[in-house]
PDB file of C-alpha atoms and ligand atoms in Angstrom:
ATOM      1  CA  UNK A  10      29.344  23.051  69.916  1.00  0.00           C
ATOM      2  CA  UNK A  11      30.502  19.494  69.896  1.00  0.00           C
ATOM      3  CA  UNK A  12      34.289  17.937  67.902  1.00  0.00           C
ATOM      4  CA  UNK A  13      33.011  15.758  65.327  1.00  0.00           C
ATOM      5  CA  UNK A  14      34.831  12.762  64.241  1.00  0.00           C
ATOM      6  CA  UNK A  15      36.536  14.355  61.203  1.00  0.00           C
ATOM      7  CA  UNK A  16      37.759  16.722  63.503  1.00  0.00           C
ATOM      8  CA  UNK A  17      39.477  14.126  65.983  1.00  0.00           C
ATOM      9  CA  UNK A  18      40.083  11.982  62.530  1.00  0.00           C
ATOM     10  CA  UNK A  19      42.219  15.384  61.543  1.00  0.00           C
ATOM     11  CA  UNK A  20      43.710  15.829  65.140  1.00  0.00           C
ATOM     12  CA  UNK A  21      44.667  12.332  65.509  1.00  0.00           C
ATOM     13  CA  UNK A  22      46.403  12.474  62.349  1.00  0.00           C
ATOM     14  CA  UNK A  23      48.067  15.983  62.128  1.00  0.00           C
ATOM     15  CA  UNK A  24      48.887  16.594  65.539  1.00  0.00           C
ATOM     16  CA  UNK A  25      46.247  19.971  65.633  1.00  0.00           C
ATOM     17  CA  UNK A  26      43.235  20.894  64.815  1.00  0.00           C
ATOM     18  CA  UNK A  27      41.241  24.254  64.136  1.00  0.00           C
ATOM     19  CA  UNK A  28      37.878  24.424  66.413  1.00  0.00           C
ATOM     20  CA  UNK A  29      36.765  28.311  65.200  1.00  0.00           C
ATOM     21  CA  UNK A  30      35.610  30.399  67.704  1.00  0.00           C
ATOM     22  CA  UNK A  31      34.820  28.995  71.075  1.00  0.00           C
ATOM     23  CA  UNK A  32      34.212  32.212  73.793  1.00  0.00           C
ATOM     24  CA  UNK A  33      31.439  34.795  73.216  1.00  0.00           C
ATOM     25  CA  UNK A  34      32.607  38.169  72.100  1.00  0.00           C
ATOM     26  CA  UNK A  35      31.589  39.088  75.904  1.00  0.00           C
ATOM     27  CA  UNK A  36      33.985  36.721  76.935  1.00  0.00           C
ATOM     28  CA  UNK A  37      36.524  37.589  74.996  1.00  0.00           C
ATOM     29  CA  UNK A  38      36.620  41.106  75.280  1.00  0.00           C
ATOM     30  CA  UNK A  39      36.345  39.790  79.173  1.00  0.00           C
ATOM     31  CA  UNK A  40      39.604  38.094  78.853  1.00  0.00           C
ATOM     32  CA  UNK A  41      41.135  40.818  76.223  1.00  0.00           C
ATOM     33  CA  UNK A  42      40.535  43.291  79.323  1.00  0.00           C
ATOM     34  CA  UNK A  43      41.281  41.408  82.117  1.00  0.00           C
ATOM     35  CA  UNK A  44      44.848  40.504  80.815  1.00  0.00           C
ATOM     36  CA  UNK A  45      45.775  44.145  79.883  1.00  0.00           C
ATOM     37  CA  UNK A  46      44.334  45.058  83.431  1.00  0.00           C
ATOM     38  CA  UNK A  47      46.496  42.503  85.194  1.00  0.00           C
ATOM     39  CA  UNK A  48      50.080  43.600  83.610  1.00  0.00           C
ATOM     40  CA  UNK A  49      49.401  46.913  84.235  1.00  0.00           C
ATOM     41  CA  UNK A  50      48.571  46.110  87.803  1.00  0.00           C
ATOM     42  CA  UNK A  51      44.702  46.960  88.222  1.00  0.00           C
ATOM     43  CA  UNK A  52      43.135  43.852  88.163  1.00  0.00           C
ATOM     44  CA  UNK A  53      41.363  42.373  91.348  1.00  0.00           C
ATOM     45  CA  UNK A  54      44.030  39.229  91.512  1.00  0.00           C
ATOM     46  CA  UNK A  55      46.587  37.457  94.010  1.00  0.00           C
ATOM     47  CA  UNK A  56      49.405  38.701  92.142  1.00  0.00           C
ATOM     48  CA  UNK A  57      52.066  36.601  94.713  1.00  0.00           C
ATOM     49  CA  UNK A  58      50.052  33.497  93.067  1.00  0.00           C
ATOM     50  CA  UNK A  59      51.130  34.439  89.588  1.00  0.00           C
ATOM     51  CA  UNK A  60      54.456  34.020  87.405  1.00  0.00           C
ATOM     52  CA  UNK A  61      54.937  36.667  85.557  1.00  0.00           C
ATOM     53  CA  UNK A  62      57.641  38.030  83.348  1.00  0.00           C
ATOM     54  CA  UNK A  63      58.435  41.045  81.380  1.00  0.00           C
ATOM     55  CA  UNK A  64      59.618  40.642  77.519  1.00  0.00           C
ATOM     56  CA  UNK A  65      62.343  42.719  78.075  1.00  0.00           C
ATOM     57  CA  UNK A  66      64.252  43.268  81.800  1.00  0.00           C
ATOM     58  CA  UNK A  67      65.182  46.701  82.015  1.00  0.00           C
ATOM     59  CA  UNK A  68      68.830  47.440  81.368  1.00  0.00           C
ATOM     60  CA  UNK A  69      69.630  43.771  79.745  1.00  0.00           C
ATOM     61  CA  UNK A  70      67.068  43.955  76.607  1.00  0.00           C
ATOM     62  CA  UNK A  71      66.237  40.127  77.423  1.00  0.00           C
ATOM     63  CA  UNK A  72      63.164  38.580  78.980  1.00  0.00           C
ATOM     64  CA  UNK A  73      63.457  38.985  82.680  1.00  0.00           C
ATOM     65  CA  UNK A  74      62.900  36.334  85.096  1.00  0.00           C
ATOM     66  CA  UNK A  75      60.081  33.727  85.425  1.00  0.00           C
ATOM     67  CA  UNK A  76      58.588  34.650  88.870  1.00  0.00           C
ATOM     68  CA  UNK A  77      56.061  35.600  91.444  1.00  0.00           C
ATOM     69  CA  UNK A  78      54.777  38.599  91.790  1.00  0.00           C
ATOM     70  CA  UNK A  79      53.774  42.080  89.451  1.00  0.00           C
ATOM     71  CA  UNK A  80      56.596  43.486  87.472  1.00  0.00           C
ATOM     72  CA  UNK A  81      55.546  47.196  86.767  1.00  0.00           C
ATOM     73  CA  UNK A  82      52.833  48.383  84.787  1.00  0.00           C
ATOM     74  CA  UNK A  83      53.659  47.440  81.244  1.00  0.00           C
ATOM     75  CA  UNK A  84      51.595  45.700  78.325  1.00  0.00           C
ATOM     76  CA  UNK A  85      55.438  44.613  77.815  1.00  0.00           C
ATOM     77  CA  UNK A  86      54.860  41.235  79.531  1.00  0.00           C
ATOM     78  CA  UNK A  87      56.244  37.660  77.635  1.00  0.00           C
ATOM     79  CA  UNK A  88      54.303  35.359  79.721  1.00  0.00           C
ATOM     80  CA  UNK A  89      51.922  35.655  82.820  1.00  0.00           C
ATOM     81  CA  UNK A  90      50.888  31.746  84.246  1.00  0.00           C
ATOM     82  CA  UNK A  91      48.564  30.573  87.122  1.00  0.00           C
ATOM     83  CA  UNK A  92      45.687  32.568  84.747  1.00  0.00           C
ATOM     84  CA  UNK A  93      43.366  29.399  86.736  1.00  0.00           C
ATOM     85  CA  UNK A  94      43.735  31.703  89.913  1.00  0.00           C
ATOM     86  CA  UNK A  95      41.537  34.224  87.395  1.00  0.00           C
ATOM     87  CA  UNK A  96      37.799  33.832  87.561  1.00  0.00           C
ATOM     88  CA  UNK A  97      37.707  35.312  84.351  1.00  0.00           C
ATOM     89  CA  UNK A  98      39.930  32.808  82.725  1.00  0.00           C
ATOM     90  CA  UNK A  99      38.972  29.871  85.214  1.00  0.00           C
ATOM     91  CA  UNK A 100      35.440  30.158  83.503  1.00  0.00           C
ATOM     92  CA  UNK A 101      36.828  29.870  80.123  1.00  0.00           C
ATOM     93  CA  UNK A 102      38.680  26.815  80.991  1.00  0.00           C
ATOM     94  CA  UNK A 103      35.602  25.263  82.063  1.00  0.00           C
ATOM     95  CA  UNK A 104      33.799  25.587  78.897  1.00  0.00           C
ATOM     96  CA  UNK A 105      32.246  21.782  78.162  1.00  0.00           C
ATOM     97  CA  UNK A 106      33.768  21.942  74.778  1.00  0.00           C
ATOM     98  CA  UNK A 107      36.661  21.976  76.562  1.00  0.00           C
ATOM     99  CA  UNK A 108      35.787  19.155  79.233  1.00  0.00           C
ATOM    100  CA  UNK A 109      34.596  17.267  75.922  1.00  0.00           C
ATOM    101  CA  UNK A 110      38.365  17.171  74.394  1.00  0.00           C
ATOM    102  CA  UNK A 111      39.545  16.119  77.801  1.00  0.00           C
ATOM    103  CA  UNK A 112      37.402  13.527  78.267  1.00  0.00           C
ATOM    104  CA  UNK A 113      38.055  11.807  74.936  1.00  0.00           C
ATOM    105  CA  UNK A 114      41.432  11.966  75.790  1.00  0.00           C
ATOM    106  CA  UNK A 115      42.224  11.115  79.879  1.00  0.00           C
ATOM    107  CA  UNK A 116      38.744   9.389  80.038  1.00  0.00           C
ATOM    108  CA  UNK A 117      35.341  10.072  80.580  1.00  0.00           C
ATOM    109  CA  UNK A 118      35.284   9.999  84.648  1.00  0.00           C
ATOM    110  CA  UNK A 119      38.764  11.028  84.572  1.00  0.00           C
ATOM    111  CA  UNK A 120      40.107  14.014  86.696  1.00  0.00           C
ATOM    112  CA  UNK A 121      41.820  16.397  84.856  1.00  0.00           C
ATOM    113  CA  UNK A 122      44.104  19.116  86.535  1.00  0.00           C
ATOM    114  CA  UNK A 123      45.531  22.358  84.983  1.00  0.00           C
ATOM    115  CA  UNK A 124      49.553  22.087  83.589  1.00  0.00           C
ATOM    116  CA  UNK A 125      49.554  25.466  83.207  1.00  0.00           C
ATOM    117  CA  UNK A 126      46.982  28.651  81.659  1.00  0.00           C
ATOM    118  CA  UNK A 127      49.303  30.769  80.403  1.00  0.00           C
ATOM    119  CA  UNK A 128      49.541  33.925  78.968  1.00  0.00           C
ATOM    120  CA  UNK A 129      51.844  34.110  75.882  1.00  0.00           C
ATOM    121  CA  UNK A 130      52.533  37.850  74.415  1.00  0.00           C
ATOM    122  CA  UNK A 131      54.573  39.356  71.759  1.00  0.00           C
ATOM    123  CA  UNK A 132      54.257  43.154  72.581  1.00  0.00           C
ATOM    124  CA  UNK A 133      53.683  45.720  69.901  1.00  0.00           C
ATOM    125  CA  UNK A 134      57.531  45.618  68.189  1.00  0.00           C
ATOM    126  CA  UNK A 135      58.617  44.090  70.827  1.00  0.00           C
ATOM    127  CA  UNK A 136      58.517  39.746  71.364  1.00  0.00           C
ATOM    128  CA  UNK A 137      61.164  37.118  71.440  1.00  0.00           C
ATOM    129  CA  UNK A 138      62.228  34.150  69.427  1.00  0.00           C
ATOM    130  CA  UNK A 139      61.054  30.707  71.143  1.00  0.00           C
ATOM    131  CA  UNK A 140      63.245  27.725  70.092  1.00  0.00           C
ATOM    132  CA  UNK A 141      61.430  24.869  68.554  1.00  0.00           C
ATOM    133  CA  UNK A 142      60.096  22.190  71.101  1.00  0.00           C
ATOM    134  CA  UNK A 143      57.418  20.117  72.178  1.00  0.00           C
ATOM    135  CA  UNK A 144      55.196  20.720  75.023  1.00  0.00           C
ATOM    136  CA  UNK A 145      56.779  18.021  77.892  1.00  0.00           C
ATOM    137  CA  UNK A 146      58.357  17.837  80.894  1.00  0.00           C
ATOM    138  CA  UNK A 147      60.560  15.784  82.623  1.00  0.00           C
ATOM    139  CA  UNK A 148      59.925  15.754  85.876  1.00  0.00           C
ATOM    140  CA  UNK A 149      55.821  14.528  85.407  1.00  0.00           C
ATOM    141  CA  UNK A 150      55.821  10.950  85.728  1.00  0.00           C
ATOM    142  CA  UNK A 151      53.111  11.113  82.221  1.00  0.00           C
ATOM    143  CA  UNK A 152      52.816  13.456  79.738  1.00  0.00           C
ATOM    144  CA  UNK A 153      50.133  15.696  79.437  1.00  0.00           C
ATOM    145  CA  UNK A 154      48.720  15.396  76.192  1.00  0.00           C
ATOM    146  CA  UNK A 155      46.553  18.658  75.328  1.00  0.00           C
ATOM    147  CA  UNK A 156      46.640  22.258  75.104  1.00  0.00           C
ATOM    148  CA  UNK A 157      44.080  24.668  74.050  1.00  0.00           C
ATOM    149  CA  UNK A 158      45.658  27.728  72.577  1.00  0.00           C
ATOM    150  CA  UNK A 159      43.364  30.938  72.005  1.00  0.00           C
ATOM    151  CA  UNK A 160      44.225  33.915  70.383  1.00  0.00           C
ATOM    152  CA  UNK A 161      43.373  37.059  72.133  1.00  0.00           C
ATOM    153  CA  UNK A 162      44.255  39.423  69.412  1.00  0.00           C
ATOM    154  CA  UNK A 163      44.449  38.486  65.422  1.00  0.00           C
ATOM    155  CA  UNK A 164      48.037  36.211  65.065  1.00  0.00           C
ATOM    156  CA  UNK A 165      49.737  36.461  61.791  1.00  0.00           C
ATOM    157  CA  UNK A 166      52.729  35.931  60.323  1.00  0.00           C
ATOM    158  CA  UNK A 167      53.735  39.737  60.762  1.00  0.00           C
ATOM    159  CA  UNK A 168      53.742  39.634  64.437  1.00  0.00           C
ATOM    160  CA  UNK A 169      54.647  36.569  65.343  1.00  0.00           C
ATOM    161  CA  UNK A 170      51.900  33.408  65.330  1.00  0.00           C
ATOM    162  CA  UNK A 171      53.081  30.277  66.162  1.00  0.00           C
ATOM    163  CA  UNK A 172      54.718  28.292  63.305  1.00  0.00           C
ATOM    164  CA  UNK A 173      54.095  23.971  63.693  1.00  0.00           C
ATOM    165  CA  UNK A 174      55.130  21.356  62.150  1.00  0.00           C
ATOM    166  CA  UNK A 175      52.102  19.115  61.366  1.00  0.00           C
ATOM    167  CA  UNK A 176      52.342  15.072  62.015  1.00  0.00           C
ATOM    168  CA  UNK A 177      55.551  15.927  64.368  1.00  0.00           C
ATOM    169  CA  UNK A 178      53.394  14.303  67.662  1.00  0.00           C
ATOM    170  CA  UNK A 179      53.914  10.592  66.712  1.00  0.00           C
ATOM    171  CA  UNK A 180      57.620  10.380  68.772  1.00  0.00           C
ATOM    172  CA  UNK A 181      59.673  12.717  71.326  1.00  0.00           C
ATOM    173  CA  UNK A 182      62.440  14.736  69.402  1.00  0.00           C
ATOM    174  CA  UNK A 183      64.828  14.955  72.046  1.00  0.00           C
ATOM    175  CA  UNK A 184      63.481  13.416  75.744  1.00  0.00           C
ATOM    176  CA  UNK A 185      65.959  14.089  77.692  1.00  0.00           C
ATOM    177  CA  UNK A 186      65.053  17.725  77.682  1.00  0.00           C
ATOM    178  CA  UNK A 187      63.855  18.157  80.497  1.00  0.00           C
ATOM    179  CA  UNK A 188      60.746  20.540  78.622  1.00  0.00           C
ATOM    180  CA  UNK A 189      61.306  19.336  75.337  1.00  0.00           C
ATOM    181  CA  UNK A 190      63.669  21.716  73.139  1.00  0.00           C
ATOM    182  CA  UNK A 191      65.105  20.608  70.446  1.00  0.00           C
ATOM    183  CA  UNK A 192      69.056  21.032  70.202  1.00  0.00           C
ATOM    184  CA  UNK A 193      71.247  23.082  67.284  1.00  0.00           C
ATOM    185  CA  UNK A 194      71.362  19.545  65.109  1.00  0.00           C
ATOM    186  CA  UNK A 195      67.878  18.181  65.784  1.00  0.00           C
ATOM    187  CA  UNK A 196      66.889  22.012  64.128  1.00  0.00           C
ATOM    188  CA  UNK A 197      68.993  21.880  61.646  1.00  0.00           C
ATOM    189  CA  UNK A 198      68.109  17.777  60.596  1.00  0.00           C
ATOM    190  CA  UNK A 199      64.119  17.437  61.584  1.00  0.00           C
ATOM    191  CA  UNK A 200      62.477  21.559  61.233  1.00  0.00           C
ATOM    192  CA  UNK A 201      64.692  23.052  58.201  1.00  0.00           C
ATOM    193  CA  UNK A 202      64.124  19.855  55.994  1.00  0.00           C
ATOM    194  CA  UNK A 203      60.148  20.045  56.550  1.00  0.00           C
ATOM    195  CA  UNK A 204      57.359  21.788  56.120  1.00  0.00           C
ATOM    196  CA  UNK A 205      56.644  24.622  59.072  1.00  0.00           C
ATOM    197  CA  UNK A 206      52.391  25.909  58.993  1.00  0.00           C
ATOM    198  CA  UNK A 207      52.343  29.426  60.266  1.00  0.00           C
ATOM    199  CA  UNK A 208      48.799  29.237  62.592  1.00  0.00           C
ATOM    200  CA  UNK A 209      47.478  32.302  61.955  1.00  0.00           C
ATOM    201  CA  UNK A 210      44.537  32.712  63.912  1.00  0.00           C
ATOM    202  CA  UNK A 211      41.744  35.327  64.495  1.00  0.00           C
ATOM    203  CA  UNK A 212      41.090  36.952  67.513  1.00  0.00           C
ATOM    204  CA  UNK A 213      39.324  34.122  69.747  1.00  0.00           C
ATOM    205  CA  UNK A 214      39.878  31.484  67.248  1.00  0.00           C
ATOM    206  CA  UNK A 215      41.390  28.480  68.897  1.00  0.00           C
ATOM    207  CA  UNK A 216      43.247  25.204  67.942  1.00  0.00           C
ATOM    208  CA  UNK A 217      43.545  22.593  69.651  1.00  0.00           C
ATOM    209  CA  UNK A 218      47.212  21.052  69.954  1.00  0.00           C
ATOM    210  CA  UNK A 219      49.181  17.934  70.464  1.00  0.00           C
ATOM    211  CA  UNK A 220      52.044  18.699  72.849  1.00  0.00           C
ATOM    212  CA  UNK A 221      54.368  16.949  71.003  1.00  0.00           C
ATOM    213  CA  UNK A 222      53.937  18.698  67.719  1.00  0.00           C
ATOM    214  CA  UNK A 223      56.849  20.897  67.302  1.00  0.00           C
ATOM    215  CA  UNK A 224      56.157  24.402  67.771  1.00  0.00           C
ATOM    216  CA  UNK A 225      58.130  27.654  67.578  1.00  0.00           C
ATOM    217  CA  UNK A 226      57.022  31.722  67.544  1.00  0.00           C
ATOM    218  CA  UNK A 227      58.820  34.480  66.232  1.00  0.00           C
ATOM    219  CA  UNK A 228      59.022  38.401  67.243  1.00  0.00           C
ATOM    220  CA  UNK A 229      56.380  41.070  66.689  1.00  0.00           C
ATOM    221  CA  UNK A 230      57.216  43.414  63.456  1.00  0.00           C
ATOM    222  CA  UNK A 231      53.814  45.194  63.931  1.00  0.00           C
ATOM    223  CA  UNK A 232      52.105  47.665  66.108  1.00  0.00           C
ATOM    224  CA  UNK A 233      49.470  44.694  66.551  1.00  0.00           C
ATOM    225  CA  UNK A 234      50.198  43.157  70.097  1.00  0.00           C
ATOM    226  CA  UNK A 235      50.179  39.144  69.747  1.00  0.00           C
ATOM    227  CA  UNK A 236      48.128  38.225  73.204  1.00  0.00           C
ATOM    228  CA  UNK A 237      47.276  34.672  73.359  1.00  0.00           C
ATOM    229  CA  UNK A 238      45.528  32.364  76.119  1.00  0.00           C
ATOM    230  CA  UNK A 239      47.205  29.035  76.289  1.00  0.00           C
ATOM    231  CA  UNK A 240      46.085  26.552  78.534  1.00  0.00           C
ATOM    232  CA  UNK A 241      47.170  22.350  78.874  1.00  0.00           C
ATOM    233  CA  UNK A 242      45.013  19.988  80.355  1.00  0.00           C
ATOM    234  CA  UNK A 243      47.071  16.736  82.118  1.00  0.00           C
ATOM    235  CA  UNK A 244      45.487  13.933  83.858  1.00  0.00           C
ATOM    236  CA  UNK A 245      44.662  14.306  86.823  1.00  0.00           C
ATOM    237  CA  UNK A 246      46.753  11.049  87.927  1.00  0.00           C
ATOM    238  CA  UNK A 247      49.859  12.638  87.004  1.00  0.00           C
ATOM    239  CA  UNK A 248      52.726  12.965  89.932  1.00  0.00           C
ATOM    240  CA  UNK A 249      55.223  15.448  89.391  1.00  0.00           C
ATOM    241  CA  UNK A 250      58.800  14.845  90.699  1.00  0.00           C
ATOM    242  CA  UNK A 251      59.599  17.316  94.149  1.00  0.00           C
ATOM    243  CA  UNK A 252      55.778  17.514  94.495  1.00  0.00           C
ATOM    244  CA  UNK A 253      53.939  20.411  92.856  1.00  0.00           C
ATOM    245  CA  UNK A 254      50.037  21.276  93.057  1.00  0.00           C
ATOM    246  CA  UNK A 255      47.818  21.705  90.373  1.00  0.00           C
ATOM    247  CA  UNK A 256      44.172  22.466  90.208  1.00  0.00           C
ATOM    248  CA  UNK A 257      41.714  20.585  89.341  1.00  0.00           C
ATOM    249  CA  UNK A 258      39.646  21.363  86.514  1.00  0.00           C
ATOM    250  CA  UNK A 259      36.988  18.628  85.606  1.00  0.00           C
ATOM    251  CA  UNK A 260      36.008  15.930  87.582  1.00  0.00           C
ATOM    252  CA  UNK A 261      35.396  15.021  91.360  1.00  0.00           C
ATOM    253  CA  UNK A 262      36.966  17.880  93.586  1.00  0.00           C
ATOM    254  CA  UNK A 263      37.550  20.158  90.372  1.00  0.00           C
ATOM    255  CA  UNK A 264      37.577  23.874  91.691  1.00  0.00           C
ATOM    256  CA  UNK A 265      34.469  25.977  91.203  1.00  0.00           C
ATOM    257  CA  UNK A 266      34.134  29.959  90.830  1.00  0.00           C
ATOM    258  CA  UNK A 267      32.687  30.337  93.610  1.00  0.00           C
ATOM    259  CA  UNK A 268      35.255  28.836  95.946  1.00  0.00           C
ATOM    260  CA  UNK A 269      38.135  30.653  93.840  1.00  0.00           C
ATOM    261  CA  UNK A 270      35.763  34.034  94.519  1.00  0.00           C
ATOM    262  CA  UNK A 271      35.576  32.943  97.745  1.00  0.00           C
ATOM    263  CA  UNK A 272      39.461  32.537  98.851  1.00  0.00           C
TER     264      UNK A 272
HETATM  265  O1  LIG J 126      52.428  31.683  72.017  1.00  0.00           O
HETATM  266  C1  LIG J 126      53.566  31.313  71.696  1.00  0.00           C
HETATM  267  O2  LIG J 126      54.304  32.019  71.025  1.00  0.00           O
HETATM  268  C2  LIG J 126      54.088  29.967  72.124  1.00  0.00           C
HETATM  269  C3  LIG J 126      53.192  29.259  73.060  1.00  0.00           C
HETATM  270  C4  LIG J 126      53.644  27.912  73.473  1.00  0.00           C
HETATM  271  O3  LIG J 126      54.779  27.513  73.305  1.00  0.00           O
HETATM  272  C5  LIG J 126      52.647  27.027  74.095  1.00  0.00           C
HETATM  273  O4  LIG J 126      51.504  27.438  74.245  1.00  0.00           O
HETATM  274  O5  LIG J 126      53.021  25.890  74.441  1.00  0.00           O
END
C-alpha cells in the first residue's frame, strides 16, 4: 500500500485525507482487544507509564483527571495515552505506510518521535463534547504536523465521529493557546459560518490529518462505543519547553519490539 500523488494532491489541499483500511483484521481485532483489556485492568502493561482518564469521575459526572496510573475497571475511559509503551499498538505505528507519510513530510532520513498514541473513546451513551481546536502546542519549539487517526469501532454521526473543517490547516486560529482551542468568538466567527464534514469512518478505516485542521467530537447517543486509535508523528528535532521524552519511532535509535518486550 503506497499514498499516491492524488492522495497527497488531496491532503495538501484539504487538510485530510482518507487512506481505507490500513491494519489486518488480526490486527485490529488485536488492538480492539487489547484496549478493552487495558481499561478494565487485564492487560500485560506498565500501567504507571500510562495517562489515563475516565469519561466520567465518580460523584462529579465530568471527565476525571489526566493521569498516571489504572482508574478501575471500566470500558468508561475518555482517553488512555503512552499506547507506544503497547507492543500491540507500537507495531501498528510502525507500519511503512505509516513511515512513508512521515517521511514525505519531516524528510526521508529524518527521525521521527511519537507526540502522543492516544486512545480517544466515547463510551456506549456516555462521551463528552471536545471544543473545536487544532492539534498544537505551545511549549514544542515546532509543530508537529501529522496524525494518523484509526477507528477502532464504526464512527458515525450517532455516536460521536469527529466533525472537521476541511482547508482550515493553511494558518493557526488562535496561537496563543497553548494546545490550540479556539475561544467563544473565534467559534462563533470561523466554525458556525462554514462548512463542518462529519468523518465517519469504518472500523479500521483511517485518515490521515493535518493538525491544524479544526476538529471537534460530540457525545455518544448509541449503544455503539466510539474507540479510536490516534497517533501524531513530530520530528524528531523537536525540543519541548521543561524537557519531556518522546520515543522514537522511525529512524536511527527508533525503539524496536523487542527492546519494549524486553524492559
Ligand atoms: O477522537 C476524538 O473525538 C478527538 C480526537 C482528537 O482530538 C485528536 O485525535 O487529535
Amino acid at each position: 500500500m503506497h499514498i499516491t500523488l492524488e492522495q497527497w494532491e488531496y491532503f495538501d489541499r484539504e487538510g485530510y485525507v482518507r487512506l481505507g483500511q490500513v491494519a489486518s483484521d488480526g490486527q485490529l481485532a488485536a488492538m480492539q482487544q487489547r484496549i478493552d483489556d487495558i481499561m478494565l485492568g487485564t492487560a500485560p502493561v506498565d500501567y504507571s507509564q500510562m495517562a489515563m482518564q475516565l469519561d466520567r469521575e465518580p460523584g462529579t459526572g465530568r471527565p476525571g483527571p489526566q493521569s498516571r496510573g489504572h482508574k478501575g475497571a471500566t470500558l468508561s475511559y475518555r482517553k488512555i495515552q503512552q499506547l507506544e509503551f503497547d507492543p500491540i499498538f507500537l507495531e501498528y505505528m510502525k507500519n511503512p505506510i505509516f513511515e512513508e507519510i512521515c517521511q514525505r513530510t519531516y524528510g526521508v532520513k529524518a527521525p521521527v518521535n511519537c507526540f502522543r498514541a492516544m486512545f480517544m473513546n466515547k463510551p456506549a451513551h456516555e462521551g463528552t463534547y471536545l471544543v473545536w481546536h487544532q492539534d498544537r502546542w505551545t511549549n514544542l519549539d515546532r509543530d508537529p504536523q501529522i496524525t494518523i487517526y484509526t477507528a477502532l469501532d464504526p464512527a458515525t454521526v450517532d455516536n460521536g465521529c469527529i466533525h472537521i473543517i476541511p482547508r482550515s490547516h493553511q494558518r493557526l486560529i488562535n496561537p496563543s493557546h497553548g494546545s490550540g482551542f479556539l475561544t467563544d468568538e473565534q467559534i462563533e466567527e470561523i466554525v458556525m459560518n462554514t462548512k463542518h464534514l462529519p468523518v465517519e469512518l469504518s472500523a479500521g478505516e483511517v485518515v490521515l490529518l493535518h493538525n491544524w485542521t479544526l476538529h471537534s467530537s460530540s457525545t455518544n447517543q448509541t449503544e455503539i462505543p466510539r474507540r479510536a486509535f490516534s497517533i501524531c508523528y513530530m520530528d524528531g528535532e523537536t525540543q519541548a519547553k521543561g524537557g519531556g521524552t518522546y520515543t522514537r519511532i522511525f529512524g536511527q535509535g527508533a525503539l524496536t519490539l523487542e527492546q519494549l518486550q524486553s524492559r
